[in-house]
Amino acid sequence: MLAEFVAPKIDWMALSPLLVLLGGGLVLIVVGSLTTTWPKRAYSTYTVAVAVGALVMALVQWHRISDDGPKFLINDALSFDAFSMFGTITILIAIILTALITDDFLRREGMDGPEIYALYLMAAIGGLVMVMSNDLIVLFLGIETLSIALYVLAASHRRRIESQESGIKYFVLGSFSSAFFLYGVALIYGGTGSTNFNKILAAFDNVPAERKDTLVLVGVGLLMVGLFFKVAAAPFHFWTPDVYEGAPTPVTAFLASAGKVAGFAAMLRVLVVALPTWRDDWRPVIWIVAVITLCVGAILAVVQTNVKRMLAYSSISHAGFILIGVEAAGHVNGSTGKGMPSSMLYLLLYTVLVCGTFGVVTLVGRTGDNATYLDSFRGLSKQKPLLAVAMTVFLLAQAGVPFTSGFVAKFGVIRAAADSHSYAIAIIAMLSSVISAFLYLRILISVWMIDPTAEDDKAEAIRVPLSSGVAIGAAMLFTLAVGIYPQWLITASEKVTQLAGR
Amino acid sequence: MNAAIATPTTTWYLLLAAVLFAIGVVGVLVRRNPLIMFMCIELMLNAVNLSFVALARALGDIGGQTTVFFVMVVAAAEVVVGLGIMVSILRKRPTATADDLAELKG
Amino acid sequence: MELFVFICAGIMIIGGAVGVVARSHPVHCALSLVATLFGVAVLFVAMEAHFLAAVQVIVYAGAIVVLFLFVIMLLGIDRAESIRIDPIKVQRPLAGIVGVGLVGLIGGAILQSRDAIKARGDGLAVANADNPVHDSNIKQLANDLFSNHVFAFELTSVLLVIAVVGTVTLARRPSKRGASDQSEEVAEKVAK
Amino acid sequence: MIDSAWLIPALPLAGFLTILVLGRKLGEPKAGFLATAAVAGSFVVAAGVFLDLMSKNGEDRNHIIKLFEWVPVGSFHIDMSFKVDPLSITMILFVTGIGALIHLYAIGYMHGDPKFSKFFLYMNLFVLSMLILVMGENLLVTFLGWEGVGTCSYLLVSFWHTSESNASAGKKAFVTNRVGDFGMMIAMFFAFQYVGSLSYDSINGSAHAGGSLPQTAATAMVAMLFVGCCGKSAQLPLYVWLPDAMAGPTPVSALIHAATMVTSGVFLLTRLAPLLAYASPWIMTLIAVIGLATALFAATIAVAQNDIKKVLAYSTVSQLGYMFLAIGSGAYVAAIFHMITHAFFKALLFLGSGSVIHGMHDEQDMRKMGALRKVMPITAGTFIVGWLAIAGVPPFSGFWSKDEILLFAFDKSPILWAVGLFTALLTAYYMTRQVILVFYGKARWNDQAEEHGAHGDIKPHESPVLMWLPLVVLAGLAAVGGVINLPFNHSTEKLMTWLEPVLGHGSERVLASGTEDIKWILAGIATLGAVVGIGFAIAVYSKHKVKVVEPEIMANGWNYDKALSGFMGGPGRDAFEGVAWFDANVIDGAVNGSGKSVQGFAGILRKAQSGFLRTYAAMIGIGVVLLLAWFFYRGVSQ
Amino acid sequence: MNGLSTSLAAQVAATEPLPAGGRFPILTMLILVPAAGAILVAILTKRRPEFVKLAAVLSSVLTGALGLWMLASFKTGQAGFQLESKHEWIQAWGISWHVGVDGISLFLVVLTGVLFPLSILGADPHHDEKPYLAWLLLLEAGVMGSFLSLDLFLFFICFEIVLVPMYFLIGGWGYDKRIYAATKFFLYTMFGSAFMLVGIIATVLIAKNNVGHITFYLIELADKGGFAGSTGRWLFFSFAIAFAVKVPLFPLHTWLPDAHTQSPTAGSVVLAGVLLKLGAYGLLRFGVYLFPSAAYSTRAIFLTVAVIGIIYGAIAAAMQKDLKRLVAYSSIAHLGFIVLGAFAFTEQSVTGSVLQMVNHAVSTGALFLLVGMIYERRHTRVISELKGIQKVAPIFAGVFMLVMLSSIGVPGLNGFIGEFLVLVGSFATARWWTVVAASGVILAALYLLWAYQRVFHGEPDEANKTFPELKIKEALVLLPFAAAILFVGIYPKPMLDRIQPSVNELLVHVEAKTNGDFTRVVTPHQDATSDEGSDGQQGSETATTEVKAP
């Protein structure tokens, strides 16, 4: 006897950002591999166009959600709500900026071709799935889609042995942590009977509040390992400095932006949407991990000499900040707190910042992508004053200086923490940001205050190509504009609490 | 032999999976050949698969098996890419162990 | 009967796994892996997951392990690794602690919640009682795959595309234009 | 005329401003004359005001001129107000009078100095400050003048600043005075807290039992005020700056460090006489004892000095001690009386010594002088008048004032009187010594010329008319100054009558009847003491009948100054260095250390970031175990 | 009585509706004009440096003029905030652009407006003038914003943004250890504000219960916040740490000597002149005003630390070998007086404290300018390498003397008025602290005169023989300082009349919020002395003559 097969209904419109990316990516792969090399900038222009298309669709969906309200898609596999669209938009912005930075980089390094861009687009699909997922399996597949693309991207600079090394490290550790994640999924599945968020949530609906399940709890722990790894939270951060340093710089930007956004969105979704029943169990973990992450990121950055590595540690420290938002979200049942909006806002602002920062580092890296040491930045203010200004803005924003988006971001999470009376972590975070300010200052010292030596003058001149210039300039303007007038973004971010099904 | 005792329950399978998983983890930690490390990860994935199937049976839910199917696809994709990366780096330095890949540190 | 199968397969699995971890020669490791994979497949069969058992043998034992062996041969890294001592001294004790800890904690959790799993399974059985499914394993699987997990299924296609594109990217030789070739540098580093 | 009393400070101010702007253009000697004219103008106005006041009843002689509100904050109002009453006009008259004379003298004395006009700039500023000091209606205005004169003193002492010792002397004067100012400020704080006002009238008005000012607070106030006076009026233990301050030009020594500024402490305490009367009696005794101790102490030092100005400087300290003895004995009028006579004769002596120095081409060592009466007769003559006055030889002014003080001291305690008398004897002795060394005996200036060949050819000469004219005037005043308060009967005690309304209750001249009866006997003893002192000095220095006794320790001022600077340069400085070290190494060290410790910690942490894949995996593994342990614990502990 | 009338006036002012929107927003422009100037300077071409300089000077002068205009439109005798303007900014977080000025901030704003053009004109950066000017103008905007804002958020971001230009000024145009100093300055200050940010947010969120909605509006929070007990103390401390670092209070002061010494002249002037005031001002405006009971109950700590700072700063100053460092340590001592006054909680002491903020800016600013001029001439600031300058440059020495005397606190000059008011007020409530603090005046004379002696007195050696005299341009820059030193010293009434009502209201506020723990000190004879007619306490018929100042 054959059970009646019910084909799920699919709201294609709601999937449109995903579909645009998929279509664009496939076209790029097919056409790109069939034709000879495209003209200069064509690949990146195409990628940007696709991403912009997806972005437009996402914005349309955003408004649609505002009007029609959130819902689930495809047998509850995905949730279609403001949260997922906010994440989608963030990831798409990351794609656009990264593609612009990548353009000249690839030609400079003699690696031009459609593959990298195709991988960006495909990875973005993984990211989008992660932010939209409403099922642990879908989430796992999203993670893998993103991760596998990132492994390849990290290793894609064939001439730099560091790139290969970072690829292999990322790959082994990534798979390792994915296995933990997956085991967590299995245990949760065992404890709740499903991998779907709605069902996981419902599984303990009728059970008394104090009734927990060790299996599920351990599963949650394993799940968190995978997510912590993804967002580079200590002590699961060890891959980050090595991979950030080794990967081609634009890829690092992608890793730090899209990768982090997707990871955190997934973490928020899992913890806040699927596992609020156990929030008293996972919140202390987030607390302690956030503290360790903040400290590790800030302290280890102090002794670095490679700017990419410094920024890697700084991204760890930023992860700590976002974890504060997650922690705050764990104080209330459901999504009503300030935690989710502040984290998502932080992610959006950080995405633009980090893309801009690595954009500058890409240019300073010069041919070979190796001149990313502090000394390489000497004389930047003399050679390319505007680039130096942009770098300054980005770094100050990362340090959380007012009138930049970075301050708004930090303010948001600190506010969320204070709102849930987590003053201790707020203070710790601010103090760690003092330590990490030192690292930004060190870069600024190289940029502005140390005169270049004769040897530095002999080094290859820094070029600022159009596409990178556009990306960096746009990121800088965004950073400042949001810093001065953040109202609209804050309002938008506060909508992310309207989750599907709640 | 008492039949009641003789039938292995889900717990047995799960424990077996847990042991397999732990062996995989230990393998990743102690082996220096990246290929073998990767094999150990495959062990971990298999442990998960085993758990899934056992749980699916216990719960009477086919979803666990479906999941295993996806895990296999992921494993296959990972192997392809992972071996690709390993080939590309090991081709240049065939004797390299995981410990030799330590240019990036600090 | 099931006990016998379980014990045999269990020995095979654990033995294979220990082999992967403990054998010094990569080829031996790969072969041990096959043993484990077979053992798992056997248990799949024991748990009536026939389709998965088949796939396990075909994909894992067949394709993946072959791929491993292929790479080992291709790169010529088929020499034994000295596993007597570990250059990183703390590594093995650490691995031991982690391994024991994992088994202990996860095993403990499993033992703690074995009743819960049972209850959960009973609960689900009750829930599905009015719509009993007696399809064959493959049909059930297919039904589930294309209804509840259709999105995930489609997603796997993206995953595979990425795998393809990724390997292509990795395989592509860097073009000569643009940057000066740094292979000499690389060679130097390797020589070091 | 009283209404135009604001002109009194305004004229020196105008002089100051004019010289400030046009000083260099005016040059020598116009700037000097301008400055002199400004001060003389003040004197004329003051004389007019004085006559105006005289014409009024005793009760109406208190007049307040309010210029503007100075520091008004809430309930606390301090006006820039001047008080014109018998006390202040007395002070004004002698300040401007002597000031004008000294200005005139300075035109001659400063002849040829490259900073001629700047000197008069400072001098006018000084007179302005001094006038503010004495005219102030409240403590704060007085304090303005108080600090103003201190600053001018600093500027003028280090006038020839290229010499390190002059610069140090100026600094020493200022800093020591600051110690006194500290006391003065505390006294003002007390006044504000308990009286709510700093005006003299308010303070004196509340200084009675049952007023808002408790007696303890009043006592504390007086004590703190006295600390201020010790600084300004060079009493023990803060006298150290005054001998050094002689490094300034001699007119400065005469005006500031003899006649006016240093006496302002006496003025201040007199001004607050009702407060002093209200305070616990022990504080008065303390003032008397410290005053007398200073007098004796300085006199012993003066005996052994060789610098012509140092002798006068220690003499000044000694005489100031007398004045405080008077205050402490309740003899405010006597204090003011002695202040005035002292101003006459000490200014005279300083100017005379300046004339000698001028004539000797800046030689100040008395051992290199001698027999100068022949070459500088006017100077010698006037100096001798001054000597007689200070030595207390009747009928010169010093006799009358000193006698009055000793009388009151006797009234308070015969011991005070005895010591005072001995000091008077010493005074007569060392002043005689000075006169003999400078003007009599053998002319020793040629010895030096021979020693040094043509190089040190010194030809002493009489000073120009601009310099000796003031000498003559002052000599006249020093001779007859005593007439303002002759103790024959109430009508001859003009100063007493004049000041009585100011001093208020509790400051009337009340002597025990026994004392009143023997006052002429005491006066006779005092005269005898002076004669003995003079005679002994002649025996030692002129007739050489007695061996010269000038112990080293007395020449060094009982090593007090040395010990003090030894302490400041030694342990004091070490303590300061210690604080600086503490700051640089402990406090800043902690800051830098925390930075370093972060780096050190990072150095340890980064060891985990070894680059080895397996280490990272192990870290993940440990993380997993810890995480699972937590969740397991949560699971089983439910 | 006076207090009553001022608080009445405050009520009248408060009930007055805000003037119609048509009024020119002076305060907003005070912030925006320098900011716009900074942007203008930044985008002008480097090839025409004269235009760049002109733009910078014009915008700073314009700001100064606006400041004076504000001073002119300020209504004397009113306690409340004036010239307020408010615009919605970040509604989602209850934040608005809300600026206003009262007696406490008034002169600090004027001072900022005047000090910047002077320091732009008075000191030469020697290289990269364009960014230098841009940073300076940005700094001005930040400082203005901090002084004017009535919104905690606005205040914080202005307070914090100030670090950036200052960091670049020190790091880019400073002396040999500039990078160390700049980094230390930045991190140390940021360390302090880390606590404050959390404190601000917590304040706002905790106050939500009492206020009813989220707002960062200072007055609303102060009136309705009701931060009692330990909550108030914790919040207060989070603010106080930031301000204590900025002031700086012992033992959080060590960034200051380095920053001052290594900073270019204009940076030092501004640092001493206005940046340090941010801390002191913040303590009053945001510490005491928001958390009166916490501030009052912990005053002993602040008094003690302030007094330690006075003595300690002076002693450390005396031992410095670098002239600029000496002045820097003297700042620590002077700021000690300011904090002492603020935490003595009397009308006189707090008024004196506010006045002293301005005075310190004038005298120390001028001292830094002078030290800068010495450095320009001699390329050293080491005291032992300078000698006998008074002989070759008497006017220069004279100006230095005047400024130094002001710094010592000689009556008749500005420094005295503030110091005296602080001490006289503090004596009533904090007697022993005041006694110790007053001994600081001795030390001030000691270290400054000693330094003066070593630098200016004596016979100039070879190196100092050619020390050039004060130039006309320099004299013109110093002239306003000298004028201010004299004017405030002789006639501080116009300033005191504007400061006092606001201070009084602050104290009334503290009294109302501390539930009887604190009562304002009422000095005896208040009525008698405030009534000018009855000066004569003796009962004698004292004649009084009013004379117009000649």
PDB file of N, CA, C and O in Angstrom, chain E residues 209-242:
ATOM      1  N   ASN E 209      11.739  52.432  34.028  1.00  0.00           N
ATOM      2  CA  ASN E 209      10.633  52.091  34.930  1.00  0.00           C
ATOM      3  C   ASN E 209      10.014  53.346  35.534  1.00  0.00           C
ATOM      4  O   ASN E 209       8.810  53.431  35.705  1.00  0.00           O
ATOM      5  N   ASN E 210      10.870  54.294  35.893  1.00  0.00           N
ATOM      6  CA  ASN E 210      10.357  55.489  36.540  1.00  0.00           C
ATOM      7  C   ASN E 210       9.899  56.537  35.546  1.00  0.00           C
ATOM      8  O   ASN E 210       8.928  57.244  35.772  1.00  0.00           O
ATOM      9  N   VAL E 211      10.655  56.661  34.456  1.00  0.00           N
ATOM     10  CA  VAL E 211      10.335  57.706  33.482  1.00  0.00           C
ATOM     11  C   VAL E 211       9.128  57.296  32.645  1.00  0.00           C
ATOM     12  O   VAL E 211       8.315  58.128  32.258  1.00  0.00           O
ATOM     13  N   GLY E 212       9.053  56.019  32.359  1.00  0.00           N
ATOM     14  CA  GLY E 212       7.917  55.541  31.586  1.00  0.00           C
ATOM     15  C   GLY E 212       8.255  55.232  30.149  1.00  0.00           C
ATOM     16  O   GLY E 212       7.534  54.529  29.481  1.00  0.00           O
ATOM     17  N   HIS E 213       9.340  55.769  29.665  1.00  0.00           N
ATOM     18  CA  HIS E 213       9.754  55.451  28.296  1.00  0.00           C
ATOM     19  C   HIS E 213      11.265  55.591  28.219  1.00  0.00           C
ATOM     20  O   HIS E 213      11.901  56.125  29.121  1.00  0.00           O
ATOM     21  N   ILE E 214      11.789  55.084  27.119  1.00  0.00           N
ATOM     22  CA  ILE E 214      13.240  55.138  26.960  1.00  0.00           C
ATOM     23  C   ILE E 214      13.636  56.531  26.520  1.00  0.00           C
ATOM     24  O   ILE E 214      13.127  57.044  25.521  1.00  0.00           O
ATOM     25  N   THR E 215      14.489  57.145  27.262  1.00  0.00           N
ATOM     26  CA  THR E 215      14.965  58.461  26.835  1.00  0.00           C
ATOM     27  C   THR E 215      16.384  58.645  27.327  1.00  0.00           C
ATOM     28  O   THR E 215      16.768  58.125  28.374  1.00  0.00           O
ATOM     29  N   PHE E 216      17.135  59.375  26.550  1.00  0.00           N
ATOM     30  CA  PHE E 216      18.499  59.719  26.950  1.00  0.00           C
ATOM     31  C   PHE E 216      18.567  61.178  27.386  1.00  0.00           C
ATOM     32  O   PHE E 216      19.640  61.723  27.572  1.00  0.00           O
ATOM     33  N   TYR E 217      17.413  61.783  27.556  1.00  0.00           N
ATOM     34  CA  TYR E 217      17.379  63.208  27.875  1.00  0.00           C
ATOM     35  C   TYR E 217      17.807  63.415  29.322  1.00  0.00           C
ATOM     36  O   TYR E 217      17.196  62.904  30.258  1.00  0.00           O
ATOM     37  N   LEU E 218      18.839  64.171  29.464  1.00  0.00           N
ATOM     38  CA  LEU E 218      19.493  64.334  30.758  1.00  0.00           C
ATOM     39  C   LEU E 218      18.536  64.789  31.847  1.00  0.00           C
ATOM     40  O   LEU E 218      18.473  64.218  32.938  1.00  0.00           O
ATOM     41  N   ILE E 219      17.790  65.846  31.555  1.00  0.00           N
ATOM     42  CA  ILE E 219      16.996  66.456  32.624  1.00  0.00           C
ATOM     43  C   ILE E 219      15.887  65.523  33.070  1.00  0.00           C
ATOM     44  O   ILE E 219      15.625  65.360  34.264  1.00  0.00           O
ATOM     45  N   GLU E 220      15.288  64.887  32.100  1.00  0.00           N
ATOM     46  CA  GLU E 220      14.221  63.948  32.446  1.00  0.00           C
ATOM     47  C   GLU E 220      14.767  62.816  33.320  1.00  0.00           C
ATOM     48  O   GLU E 220      14.162  62.435  34.321  1.00  0.00           O
ATOM     49  N   LEU E 221      15.934  62.316  32.926  1.00  0.00           N
ATOM     50  CA  LEU E 221      16.536  61.240  33.711  1.00  0.00           C
ATOM     51  C   LEU E 221      16.872  61.713  35.116  1.00  0.00           C
ATOM     52  O   LEU E 221      16.643  61.013  36.095  1.00  0.00           O
ATOM     53  N   ALA E 222      17.400  62.923  35.197  1.00  0.00           N
ATOM     54  CA  ALA E 222      17.807  63.419  36.513  1.00  0.00           C
ATOM     55  C   ALA E 222      16.593  63.669  37.387  1.00  0.00           C
ATOM     56  O   ALA E 222      16.619  63.420  38.590  1.00  0.00           O
ATOM     57  N   ASP E 223      15.526  64.154  36.772  1.00  0.00           N
ATOM     58  CA  ASP E 223      14.359  64.481  37.575  1.00  0.00           C
ATOM     59  C   ASP E 223      13.584  63.249  38.010  1.00  0.00           C
ATOM     60  O   ASP E 223      13.143  63.147  39.141  1.00  0.00           O
ATOM     61  N   LYS E 224      13.428  62.335  37.075  1.00  0.00           N
ATOM     62  CA  LYS E 224      12.545  61.222  37.380  1.00  0.00           C
ATOM     63  C   LYS E 224      13.270  59.900  37.546  1.00  0.00           C
ATOM     64  O   LYS E 224      12.668  58.906  37.905  1.00  0.00           O
ATOM     65  N   GLY E 225      14.565  59.910  37.221  1.00  0.00           N
ATOM     66  CA  GLY E 225      15.289  58.632  37.209  1.00  0.00           C
ATOM     67  C   GLY E 225      15.219  57.904  38.532  1.00  0.00           C
ATOM     68  O   GLY E 225      14.949  56.712  38.572  1.00  0.00           O
ATOM     69  N   GLY E 226      15.476  58.616  39.605  1.00  0.00           N
ATOM     70  CA  GLY E 226      15.401  58.000  40.921  1.00  0.00           C
ATOM     71  C   GLY E 226      16.356  56.845  41.088  1.00  0.00           C
ATOM     72  O   GLY E 226      15.961  55.719  41.336  1.00  0.00           O
ATOM     73  N   PHE E 227      17.643  57.128  40.939  1.00  0.00           N
ATOM     74  CA  PHE E 227      18.622  56.055  41.106  1.00  0.00           C
ATOM     75  C   PHE E 227      19.063  56.074  42.554  1.00  0.00           C
ATOM     76  O   PHE E 227      19.917  56.852  42.957  1.00  0.00           O
ATOM     77  N   ALA E 228      18.466  55.231  43.330  1.00  0.00           N
ATOM     78  CA  ALA E 228      18.780  55.279  44.748  1.00  0.00           C
ATOM     79  C   ALA E 228      19.707  54.144  45.111  1.00  0.00           C
ATOM     80  O   ALA E 228      19.909  53.206  44.349  1.00  0.00           O
ATOM     81  N   GLY E 229      20.290  54.264  46.257  1.00  0.00           N
ATOM     82  CA  GLY E 229      21.042  53.177  46.854  1.00  0.00           C
ATOM     83  C   GLY E 229      22.195  52.691  46.008  1.00  0.00           C
ATOM     84  O   GLY E 229      22.851  53.467  45.319  1.00  0.00           O
ATOM     85  N   SER E 230      22.402  51.401  46.060  1.00  0.00           N
ATOM     86  CA  SER E 230      23.605  50.866  45.414  1.00  0.00           C
ATOM     87  C   SER E 230      23.499  50.947  43.896  1.00  0.00           C
ATOM     88  O   SER E 230      24.506  51.088  43.225  1.00  0.00           O
ATOM     89  N   THR E 231      22.304  50.866  43.369  1.00  0.00           N
ATOM     90  CA  THR E 231      22.176  51.008  41.914  1.00  0.00           C
ATOM     91  C   THR E 231      22.764  52.341  41.480  1.00  0.00           C
ATOM     92  O   THR E 231      23.560  52.415  40.546  1.00  0.00           O
ATOM     93  N   GLY E 232      22.337  53.370  42.179  1.00  0.00           N
ATOM     94  CA  GLY E 232      22.842  54.699  41.851  1.00  0.00           C
ATOM     95  C   GLY E 232      24.344  54.757  41.983  1.00  0.00           C
ATOM     96  O   GLY E 232      25.026  55.344  41.153  1.00  0.00           O
ATOM     97  N   ARG E 233      24.854  54.119  43.016  1.00  0.00           N
ATOM     98  CA  ARG E 233      26.302  54.189  43.205  1.00  0.00           C
ATOM     99  C   ARG E 233      27.046  53.473  42.094  1.00  0.00           C
ATOM    100  O   ARG E 233      28.050  53.955  41.587  1.00  0.00           O
ATOM    101  N   TRP E 234      26.548  52.324  41.714  1.00  0.00           N
ATOM    102  CA  TRP E 234      27.219  51.607  40.626  1.00  0.00           C
ATOM    103  C   TRP E 234      27.194  52.435  39.348  1.00  0.00           C
ATOM    104  O   TRP E 234      28.203  52.572  38.652  1.00  0.00           O
ATOM    105  N   LEU E 235      26.022  52.967  39.054  1.00  0.00           N
ATOM    106  CA  LEU E 235      25.920  53.768  37.831  1.00  0.00           C
ATOM    107  C   LEU E 235      26.842  54.967  37.922  1.00  0.00           C
ATOM    108  O   LEU E 235      27.564  55.288  36.974  1.00  0.00           O
ATOM    109  N   PHE E 236      26.815  55.602  39.081  1.00  0.00           N
ATOM    110  CA  PHE E 236      27.655  56.777  39.251  1.00  0.00           C
ATOM    111  C   PHE E 236      29.116  56.424  39.042  1.00  0.00           C
ATOM    112  O   PHE E 236      29.862  57.145  38.388  1.00  0.00           O
ATOM    113  N   PHE E 237      29.523  55.292  39.583  1.00  0.00           N
ATOM    114  CA  PHE E 237      30.930  54.927  39.433  1.00  0.00           C
ATOM    115  C   PHE E 237      31.287  54.635  37.993  1.00  0.00           C
ATOM    116  O   PHE E 237      32.391  54.947  37.548  1.00  0.00           O
ATOM    117  N   SER E 238      30.348  54.060  37.269  1.00  0.00           N
ATOM    118  CA  SER E 238      30.669  53.790  35.868  1.00  0.00           C
ATOM    119  C   SER E 238      30.905  55.101  35.125  1.00  0.00           C
ATOM    120  O   SER E 238      31.771  55.185  34.258  1.00  0.00           O
ATOM    121  N   PHE E 239      30.147  56.116  35.469  1.00  0.00           N
ATOM    122  CA  PHE E 239      30.402  57.428  34.860  1.00  0.00           C
ATOM    123  C   PHE E 239      31.709  58.003  35.397  1.00  0.00           C
ATOM    124  O   PHE E 239      32.527  58.540  34.659  1.00  0.00           O
ATOM    125  N   ALA E 240      31.845  57.863  36.709  1.00  0.00           N
ATOM    126  CA  ALA E 240      32.953  58.551  37.360  1.00  0.00           C
ATOM    127  C   ALA E 240      34.301  58.033  36.887  1.00  0.00           C
ATOM    128  O   ALA E 240      35.254  58.799  36.792  1.00  0.00           O
ATOM    129  N   ILE E 241      34.383  56.762  36.568  1.00  0.00           N
ATOM    130  CA  ILE E 241      35.673  56.243  36.114  1.00  0.00           C
ATOM    131  C   ILE E 241      36.088  56.929  34.827  1.00  0.00           C
ATOM    132  O   ILE E 241      37.220  57.378  34.672  1.00  0.00           O
ATOM    133  N   ALA E 242      35.133  57.051  33.911  1.00  0.00           N
ATOM    134  CA  ALA E 242      35.449  57.713  32.646  1.00  0.00           C
ATOM    135  C   ALA E 242      35.922  59.130  32.900  1.00  0.00           C
ATOM    136  O   ALA E 242      36.920  59.585  32.322  1.00  0.00           O
TER     137      ALA E 242
END
